[in-house]
């Protein structure tokens, strides 16, 4: 069963397991109000009995980091309260757009920010540097599937 809401969130119900995928699209003004509503009015229902949350960050955009991290922090706090056993997978995506010599530093910096923002779920967050142009995305999704099995 798939449920789509404005294209920003995909909720999957697979054999009774709830998986949430959040993709914050930069430059979409309407998404701010969606996220605020989603994390406010719908918070009580959305985060119950979640097994896995997948959150995608854009590797190359630094101008939206504070907003991204705030939304991520709010999601982690909700997961900690409603589904404390859930695993969280963060994809630092579009790493191919970061100059090769800077990739390791950019990933390390983003990962540290993610872990700080997700402090409510210490030990339950795993980050992956991903790109559609190599095996990294497959590796990340394989880890998600293994967590569900």
Short mmCIF file of C-alpha atoms in Angstrom, two decimals:
data_model
loop_
_atom_site.label_atom_id
_atom_site.label_comp_id
_atom_site.label_asym_id
_atom_site.label_seq_id
_atom_site.Cartn_x
_atom_site.Cartn_y
_atom_site.Cartn_z
CA UNK A 1 0.00 0.00 0.00
CA UNK A 2 1.41 3.41 -0.95
CA UNK A 3 0.28 6.79 0.22
CA UNK A 4 1.61 9.98 -1.38
CA UNK A 5 1.14 13.45 -0.02
CA UNK A 6 2.23 16.27 -2.35
CA UNK A 7 5.20 14.15 -3.39
CA UNK A 8 7.26 15.03 -0.32
CA UNK A 9 6.56 12.02 1.89
CA UNK A 10 6.00 8.43 1.01
CA UNK A 11 4.58 6.12 3.62
CA UNK A 12 4.84 2.43 2.95
CA UNK A 13 2.97 -0.26 4.81
CA UNK A 14 4.62 -3.59 4.07
CA UNK A 15 3.29 -6.61 5.94
CA UNK A 16 2.39 -4.48 8.95
CA UNK A 17 5.74 -2.65 9.07
CA UNK A 18 5.64 1.13 8.74
CA UNK A 19 8.46 2.80 6.83
CA UNK A 20 8.63 6.56 6.32
CA UNK A 21 10.66 8.33 3.69
CA UNK A 22 11.11 12.08 4.04
CA UNK A 23 12.57 14.10 1.22
CA UNK A 24 12.90 17.80 1.87
CA UNK A 25 12.98 19.48 -1.53
CA UNK A 26 14.96 22.71 -1.51
CA UNK A 27 13.34 25.73 -3.03
CA UNK A 28 9.79 24.52 -2.46
CA UNK A 29 8.09 27.17 -0.33
CA UNK A 30 4.93 25.11 0.00
CA UNK A 31 6.92 22.34 1.60
CA UNK A 32 7.65 24.43 4.69
CA UNK A 33 3.95 24.65 5.53
CA UNK A 34 3.52 20.96 4.72
CA UNK A 35 6.34 19.95 7.06
CA UNK A 36 5.12 22.22 9.83
CA UNK A 37 1.61 20.75 9.54
CA UNK A 38 2.97 17.22 9.26
CA UNK A 39 5.17 17.60 12.32
CA UNK A 40 2.49 19.48 14.24
CA UNK A 41 -1.11 18.42 13.72
CA UNK A 42 -0.35 14.97 12.33
CA UNK A 43 2.56 14.11 14.62
CA UNK A 44 0.51 11.95 17.01
CA UNK A 45 -0.68 9.58 14.29
CA UNK A 46 2.22 9.50 11.86
CA UNK A 47 5.02 8.33 14.12
CA UNK A 48 3.27 5.44 15.91
CA UNK A 49 4.76 1.97 15.36
CA UNK A 50 7.35 3.04 12.79
CA UNK A 51 10.07 0.46 12.12
CA UNK A 52 12.31 2.58 9.88
CA UNK A 53 12.58 6.24 8.93
CA UNK A 54 14.60 7.23 5.89
CA UNK A 55 15.53 10.91 5.65
CA UNK A 56 17.24 12.33 2.58
CA UNK A 57 19.53 15.35 2.79
CA UNK A 58 20.98 17.17 -0.21
CA UNK A 59 24.79 17.04 0.00
CA UNK A 60 25.47 20.20 -1.95
CA UNK A 61 23.08 22.71 -0.35
CA UNK A 62 24.38 24.37 2.80
CA UNK A 63 21.98 27.32 2.80
CA UNK A 64 19.09 25.16 4.04
CA UNK A 65 21.01 23.08 6.61
CA UNK A 66 19.51 24.73 9.72
CA UNK A 67 15.96 24.21 8.48
CA UNK A 68 16.69 20.62 7.37
CA UNK A 69 18.26 19.78 10.70
CA UNK A 70 15.37 21.30 12.63
CA UNK A 71 12.84 19.18 10.70
CA UNK A 72 15.04 16.12 11.17
CA UNK A 73 15.38 16.83 14.93
CA UNK A 74 11.60 17.10 15.23
CA UNK A 75 11.14 13.80 13.39
CA UNK A 76 13.68 12.09 15.65
CA UNK A 77 12.01 13.41 18.78
CA UNK A 78 8.66 12.11 17.54
CA UNK A 79 10.16 8.73 16.66
CA UNK A 80 11.82 8.52 20.10
CA UNK A 81 8.47 9.22 21.80
CA UNK A 82 6.21 7.05 19.62
CA UNK A 83 8.48 4.33 18.14
CA UNK A 84 11.62 4.18 20.31
CA UNK A 85 12.92 0.98 18.66
CA UNK A 86 12.86 2.45 15.13
CA UNK A 87 16.01 2.67 13.07
CA UNK A 88 16.85 5.85 11.17
CA UNK A 89 18.74 5.91 7.89
CA UNK A 90 19.99 9.23 6.54
CA UNK A 91 21.04 9.49 2.95
CA UNK A 92 23.41 12.36 2.24
CA UNK A 93 22.45 12.34 -1.40
CA UNK A 94 23.90 13.80 -4.61
CA UNK A 95 27.46 13.31 -3.42
CA UNK A 96 28.49 13.11 -7.07
CA UNK A 97 27.83 16.86 -7.31
CA UNK A 98 30.38 17.59 -4.58
CA UNK A 99 33.97 17.94 -5.89
CA UNK A 100 35.73 14.61 -5.33
CA UNK A 101 38.45 16.04 -3.12
CA UNK A 102 35.79 17.51 -0.78
CA UNK A 103 33.41 14.52 -0.54
CA UNK A 104 34.84 12.90 2.58
CA UNK A 105 34.87 16.21 4.47
CA UNK A 106 31.35 17.16 3.33
CA UNK A 107 30.00 13.76 4.35
CA UNK A 108 31.76 13.86 7.72
CA UNK A 109 30.40 17.36 8.40
CA UNK A 110 26.82 16.43 7.39
CA UNK A 111 26.97 13.18 9.36
CA UNK A 112 28.11 15.01 12.50
CA UNK A 113 25.28 17.54 12.11
CA UNK A 114 22.75 14.72 11.62
CA UNK A 115 23.93 12.87 14.72
CA UNK A 116 23.77 16.08 16.79
CA UNK A 117 20.26 16.86 15.56
CA UNK A 118 19.15 13.28 16.14
CA UNK A 119 20.52 13.03 19.67
CA UNK A 120 17.11 11.70 20.84
CA UNK A 121 17.93 8.47 18.97
CA UNK A 122 21.57 7.97 19.88
CA UNK A 123 22.88 4.73 18.40
CA UNK A 124 19.89 4.26 16.08
CA UNK A 125 20.97 6.56 13.22
CA UNK A 126 23.08 5.42 10.30
CA UNK A 127 24.28 7.76 7.55
CA UNK A 128 25.23 6.96 3.97
CA UNK A 129 26.88 9.11 1.31
CA UNK A 130 24.86 8.33 -1.82
CA UNK A 131 24.64 9.02 -5.52
CA UNK A 132 22.54 7.58 -8.31
CA UNK A 133 25.70 7.13 -10.38
CA UNK A 134 27.41 4.41 -8.34
CA UNK A 135 26.71 1.54 -5.93
CA UNK A 136 26.31 3.74 -2.84
CA UNK A 137 22.54 4.10 -3.16
CA UNK A 138 22.17 0.33 -3.52
CA UNK A 139 24.31 -0.19 -0.41
CA UNK A 140 22.15 2.22 1.61
CA UNK A 141 18.87 0.62 0.53
CA UNK A 142 20.33 -2.83 1.23
CA UNK A 143 21.00 -1.74 4.83
CA UNK A 144 17.39 -0.55 5.14
CA UNK A 145 16.04 -3.86 3.86
CA UNK A 146 18.33 -5.83 6.19
CA UNK A 147 17.03 -3.78 9.15
CA UNK A 148 13.48 -4.76 8.23
CA UNK A 149 14.19 -8.47 7.83
#
